[in-house]
CSV table of C-alpha atoms in Angstrom, one decimal:
chain,number,residue,atom,x,y,z
A,1,UNK,CA,-5.6,28.1,22.6
A,2,UNK,CA,-5.5,29.6,19.2
A,3,UNK,CA,-1.7,29.1,19.4
A,4,UNK,CA,-2.4,25.4,20.2
A,5,UNK,CA,-4.6,25.2,17.3
A,6,UNK,CA,-2.2,26.6,14.8
A,7,UNK,CA,0.5,24.2,16.1
A,8,UNK,CA,-2.1,21.3,15.6
A,9,UNK,CA,-1.9,20.5,19.3
A,10,UNK,CA,-5.0,18.6,20.5
A,11,UNK,CA,-6.8,18.5,23.8
A,12,UNK,CA,-5.4,15.0,24.4
A,13,UNK,CA,-1.9,16.1,23.8
A,14,UNK,CA,-2.6,18.4,26.8
A,15,UNK,CA,-3.9,15.7,29.0
A,16,UNK,CA,-1.2,13.3,28.4
A,17,UNK,CA,1.8,14.5,30.6
A,18,UNK,CA,5.4,13.9,29.2
A,19,UNK,CA,4.1,12.3,25.9
A,20,UNK,CA,5.0,13.5,22.4
A,21,UNK,CA,1.9,15.2,20.6
A,22,UNK,CA,0.0,13.5,18.1
A,23,UNK,CA,1.9,15.2,15.2
A,24,UNK,CA,5.3,14.7,16.7
A,25,UNK,CA,4.5,10.8,16.9
A,26,UNK,CA,3.3,10.7,13.6
A,27,UNK,CA,6.2,12.5,11.9
A,28,UNK,CA,8.6,10.1,13.9
A,29,UNK,CA,6.6,7.0,12.8
A,30,UNK,CA,6.7,8.2,9.2
A,31,UNK,CA,10.7,8.4,9.2
A,32,UNK,CA,11.5,5.3,10.8
A,33,UNK,CA,13.1,2.4,8.8
A,34,UNK,CA,13.6,-0.4,11.7
A,35,UNK,CA,9.8,-0.3,12.5
A,36,UNK,CA,7.6,-0.1,9.5
A,37,UNK,CA,4.0,1.2,9.6
A,38,UNK,CA,1.3,-1.2,8.6
A,39,UNK,CA,-1.8,0.8,7.1
A,40,UNK,CA,-4.7,-1.5,7.4
A,41,UNK,CA,-8.3,-1.4,6.7
A,42,UNK,CA,-11.3,-4.0,7.4
A,43,UNK,CA,-14.4,-4.7,5.8
A,44,UNK,CA,-17.2,-6.1,8.2
A,45,UNK,CA,-20.8,-7.5,7.9
A,46,UNK,CA,-21.8,-4.2,9.9
A,47,UNK,CA,-20.8,-1.6,12.4
A,48,UNK,CA,-21.5,-3.6,15.7
A,49,UNK,CA,-17.7,-3.7,16.9
A,50,UNK,CA,-18.7,-6.7,19.4
A,51,UNK,CA,-20.9,-9.0,17.2
A,52,UNK,CA,-20.1,-8.1,13.6
A,53,UNK,CA,-17.6,-10.2,11.7
A,54,UNK,CA,-14.6,-8.9,9.6
A,55,UNK,CA,-15.0,-10.3,6.2
A,56,UNK,CA,-11.7,-8.6,4.6
A,57,UNK,CA,-8.4,-7.4,5.8
A,58,UNK,CA,-6.1,-5.8,3.5
A,59,UNK,CA,-2.7,-3.5,4.3
A,60,UNK,CA,0.4,-1.9,3.0
A,61,UNK,CA,3.6,-0.9,4.7
A,62,UNK,CA,5.1,2.3,4.8
A,63,UNK,CA,9.0,2.7,5.8
A,64,UNK,CA,10.8,5.9,5.8
A,65,UNK,CA,8.0,7.7,4.3
A,66,UNK,CA,7.3,5.5,1.3
A,67,UNK,CA,5.1,2.6,0.5
A,68,UNK,CA,7.2,-0.7,0.8
A,69,UNK,CA,7.1,-2.5,-2.6
A,70,UNK,CA,5.3,-5.6,-2.7
A,71,UNK,CA,4.1,-5.0,0.8
A,72,UNK,CA,0.4,-5.5,-0.1
A,73,UNK,CA,-1.6,-8.1,2.3
A,74,UNK,CA,-5.1,-9.2,1.7
A,75,UNK,CA,-7.2,-12.0,3.2
A,76,UNK,CA,-11.1,-12.5,3.0
A,77,UNK,CA,-12.6,-14.4,6.0
A,78,UNK,CA,-15.5,-16.8,6.5
A,79,UNK,CA,-18.7,-15.6,8.2
A,80,UNK,CA,-22.1,-17.2,8.7
A,81,UNK,CA,-23.5,-13.8,9.1
A,82,UNK,CA,-25.2,-12.0,5.9
A,83,UNK,CA,-23.2,-9.8,3.8
A,84,UNK,CA,-25.2,-6.5,3.3
A,85,UNK,CA,-26.2,-5.6,-0.2
A,86,UNK,CA,-26.2,-2.0,0.9
A,87,UNK,CA,-23.9,0.3,2.7
A,88,UNK,CA,-25.1,2.5,5.4
A,89,UNK,CA,-25.4,5.5,3.0
A,90,UNK,CA,-27.6,3.5,0.8
A,91,UNK,CA,-25.1,2.6,-2.1
A,92,UNK,CA,-24.6,-0.9,-3.3
A,93,UNK,CA,-22.0,-2.8,-1.1
A,94,UNK,CA,-19.1,-3.6,-3.5
A,95,UNK,CA,-18.2,-6.4,-1.1
A,96,UNK,CA,-21.5,-8.3,-1.7
A,97,UNK,CA,-20.5,-9.8,-5.0
A,98,UNK,CA,-16.8,-9.7,-4.5
A,99,UNK,CA,-17.0,-11.7,-1.2
A,100,UNK,CA,-19.0,-14.5,-2.8
A,101,UNK,CA,-16.5,-14.7,-5.8
A,102,UNK,CA,-13.3,-14.8,-3.7
A,103,UNK,CA,-11.4,-17.5,-1.8
A,104,UNK,CA,-12.0,-17.3,2.0
A,105,UNK,CA,-9.8,-18.4,4.9
A,106,UNK,CA,-11.0,-19.5,8.5
A,107,UNK,CA,-11.0,-16.5,10.8
A,108,UNK,CA,-8.2,-17.8,13.0
A,109,UNK,CA,-5.9,-18.7,10.0
A,110,UNK,CA,-6.7,-15.2,8.6
A,111,UNK,CA,-5.9,-13.4,11.8
A,112,UNK,CA,-2.8,-15.4,12.6
A,113,UNK,CA,-1.6,-14.3,9.2
A,114,UNK,CA,-2.2,-10.6,9.6
A,115,UNK,CA,-0.7,-10.6,13.0
A,116,UNK,CA,2.5,-12.3,11.4
A,117,UNK,CA,2.7,-9.8,8.9
A,118,UNK,CA,2.2,-6.8,11.2
A,119,UNK,CA,4.3,-8.1,14.0
A,120,UNK,CA,6.9,-5.2,15.3
A,121,UNK,CA,5.2,-2.6,13.2
A,122,UNK,CA,3.2,0.6,14.1
A,123,UNK,CA,-0.5,0.4,13.1
A,124,UNK,CA,-2.1,3.0,11.2
A,125,UNK,CA,-5.6,3.5,9.5
A,126,UNK,CA,-8.6,5.9,8.8
A,127,UNK,CA,-10.7,6.0,11.8
A,128,UNK,CA,-8.7,3.5,14.1
A,129,UNK,CA,-11.5,3.9,16.8
A,130,UNK,CA,-13.4,1.4,14.6
A,131,UNK,CA,-10.9,-0.8,13.0
A,132,UNK,CA,-8.7,-1.4,16.3
A,133,UNK,CA,-11.6,-2.7,18.6
A,134,UNK,CA,-13.4,-4.7,15.8
A,135,UNK,CA,-10.1,-6.4,15.2
A,136,UNK,CA,-9.5,-7.1,18.9
A,137,UNK,CA,-13.1,-8.6,19.3
A,138,UNK,CA,-13.0,-10.6,16.1
A,139,UNK,CA,-9.7,-12.4,17.5
A,140,UNK,CA,-10.9,-12.7,20.9
A,141,UNK,CA,-14.1,-14.4,19.5
A,142,UNK,CA,-12.4,-16.8,17.2
A,143,UNK,CA,-9.3,-17.9,19.0
A,144,UNK,CA,-8.0,-18.3,22.5
A,145,UNK,CA,-4.5,-18.6,21.0
A,146,UNK,CA,-4.0,-15.5,19.2
A,147,UNK,CA,-3.5,-12.3,21.3
A,148,UNK,CA,-4.3,-8.8,20.3
A,149,UNK,CA,-4.4,-5.8,22.6
A,150,UNK,CA,-7.6,-3.5,21.9
A,151,UNK,CA,-5.6,-0.5,23.3
A,152,UNK,CA,-2.9,-0.9,20.9
A,153,UNK,CA,-1.9,2.8,19.7
A,154,UNK,CA,-2.7,3.5,16.1
A,155,UNK,CA,-1.6,6.4,14.0
A,156,UNK,CA,-5.2,7.7,12.8
A,157,UNK,CA,-5.3,9.7,9.6
A,158,UNK,CA,-8.5,10.7,10.7
A,159,UNK,CA,-7.3,12.5,13.8
A,160,UNK,CA,-4.2,13.7,12.0
A,161,UNK,CA,-6.0,15.4,9.3
A,162,UNK,CA,-8.4,17.2,11.7
A,163,UNK,CA,-5.3,18.6,13.4
A,164,UNK,CA,-3.6,19.7,10.2
A,165,UNK,CA,-6.7,20.7,8.0
A,166,UNK,CA,-9.1,21.9,10.8
A,167,UNK,CA,-10.9,24.0,8.2
A,168,UNK,CA,-12.2,21.3,6.2
A,169,UNK,CA,-16.1,20.6,6.6
A,170,UNK,CA,-15.3,16.7,6.2
A,171,UNK,CA,-12.6,14.6,7.0
A,172,UNK,CA,-13.8,11.2,5.4
A,173,UNK,CA,-11.2,9.3,3.3
A,174,UNK,CA,-13.1,10.0,0.1
A,175,UNK,CA,-13.2,14.0,0.7
A,176,UNK,CA,-9.5,14.1,2.0
A,177,UNK,CA,-8.3,12.1,-1.4
A,178,UNK,CA,-10.1,14.7,-3.6
A,179,UNK,CA,-8.9,17.7,-1.5
A,180,UNK,CA,-5.4,16.6,-1.6
A,181,UNK,CA,-5.5,15.5,-5.1
A,182,UNK,CA,-4.3,12.1,-4.2
A,183,UNK,CA,-4.2,9.3,-6.9
A,184,UNK,CA,-6.2,6.8,-4.9
A,185,UNK,CA,-10.1,5.7,-4.3
A,186,UNK,CA,-12.3,5.1,-1.4
A,187,UNK,CA,-14.2,2.1,-2.7
A,188,UNK,CA,-15.2,0.4,0.4
A,189,UNK,CA,-12.8,-2.7,-0.7
A,190,UNK,CA,-10.3,-2.8,2.2
A,191,UNK,CA,-7.3,-3.1,-0.4
A,192,UNK,CA,-8.2,0.0,-2.1
A,193,UNK,CA,-9.0,1.9,0.8
A,194,UNK,CA,-5.7,0.9,2.8
A,195,UNK,CA,-3.8,2.1,-0.4
A,196,UNK,CA,-5.6,5.5,-0.3
A,197,UNK,CA,-5.0,5.8,3.3
A,198,UNK,CA,-1.1,5.0,2.9
A,199,UNK,CA,-1.1,7.6,0.1
A,200,UNK,CA,-3.0,10.1,2.3
A,201,UNK,CA,-0.5,9.7,5.3
A,202,UNK,CA,2.5,10.2,3.1
A,203,UNK,CA,0.8,13.4,1.8
A,204,UNK,CA,-0.1,14.6,5.2
A,205,UNK,CA,3.8,14.2,6.4
A,206,UNK,CA,5.0,17.3,5.0
A,207,UNK,CA,2.1,19.2,6.5
A,208,UNK,CA,2.8,17.8,9.7
A,209,UNK,CA,6.6,18.6,9.7
A,210,UNK,CA,5.9,22.1,9.2
A,211,UNK,CA,4.1,22.2,12.6
A,212,UNK,CA,7.2,20.7,14.4
A,213,UNK,CA,9.0,23.9,15.1
A,214,UNK,CA,5.8,25.7,16.3
A,215,UNK,CA,5.0,22.5,18.5
A,216,UNK,CA,8.5,22.5,20.0
A,217,UNK,CA,8.5,26.3,20.5
A,218,UNK,CA,5.1,26.3,22.5
A,219,UNK,CA,5.9,22.9,24.4
A,220,UNK,CA,9.4,24.5,25.7
A,221,UNK,CA,7.8,27.6,26.8
A,222,UNK,CA,7.6,28.3,30.6
A,223,UNK,CA,3.8,29.3,29.7
A,224,UNK,CA,2.9,25.9,28.4
A,225,UNK,CA,0.9,23.9,30.7
A,226,UNK,CA,-0.1,20.2,30.2
A,227,UNK,CA,-3.4,19.2,32.0
A,228,UNK,CA,-3.5,16.1,34.3
């Protein structure tokens, strides 16, 4: 298990028979040119995946390990729910003022634009276990025409960073930006956070590439056993 940890192999990697590991899939996606990565983030009215509304979606595309120039996407979305004035940590919510000053789209139109923007791409984000389900639930609640699979695979920079930097006490976006000296900021504005996440993925890629020879050696060994 110590060897697996050094090679950034997770418990999920051991369970999924015949599938590339998380780090292998991450490196492969980062070097693709034909299928860009859409690094996205959402801001919502709360943390209830099933009932809270998305009020902002922003994204950037990565192709062949670099942010695609001019690929920034951003929409603000109408909601009848109250925008919280404070975040869960007690700090002022920067979206409170920004949301009321910005032109907003109807939910169906906003989601349609995002799905068109991301069509054929790989999804990525920081803590996809929230953003993917909340996106799927919002689309399902607002449109019978648009389809989005809640089981869509997403490269999660949170998961990748935990595998590559297991010694860190915190893997929040803000802490990772500071630790890796990334020129970005975690402001709880989806545009800033999506850009910071894209830069984080690019910074993590060389660390992931260093693990590939160790992963290949372990998975090729006759002693390597996948569970399942």
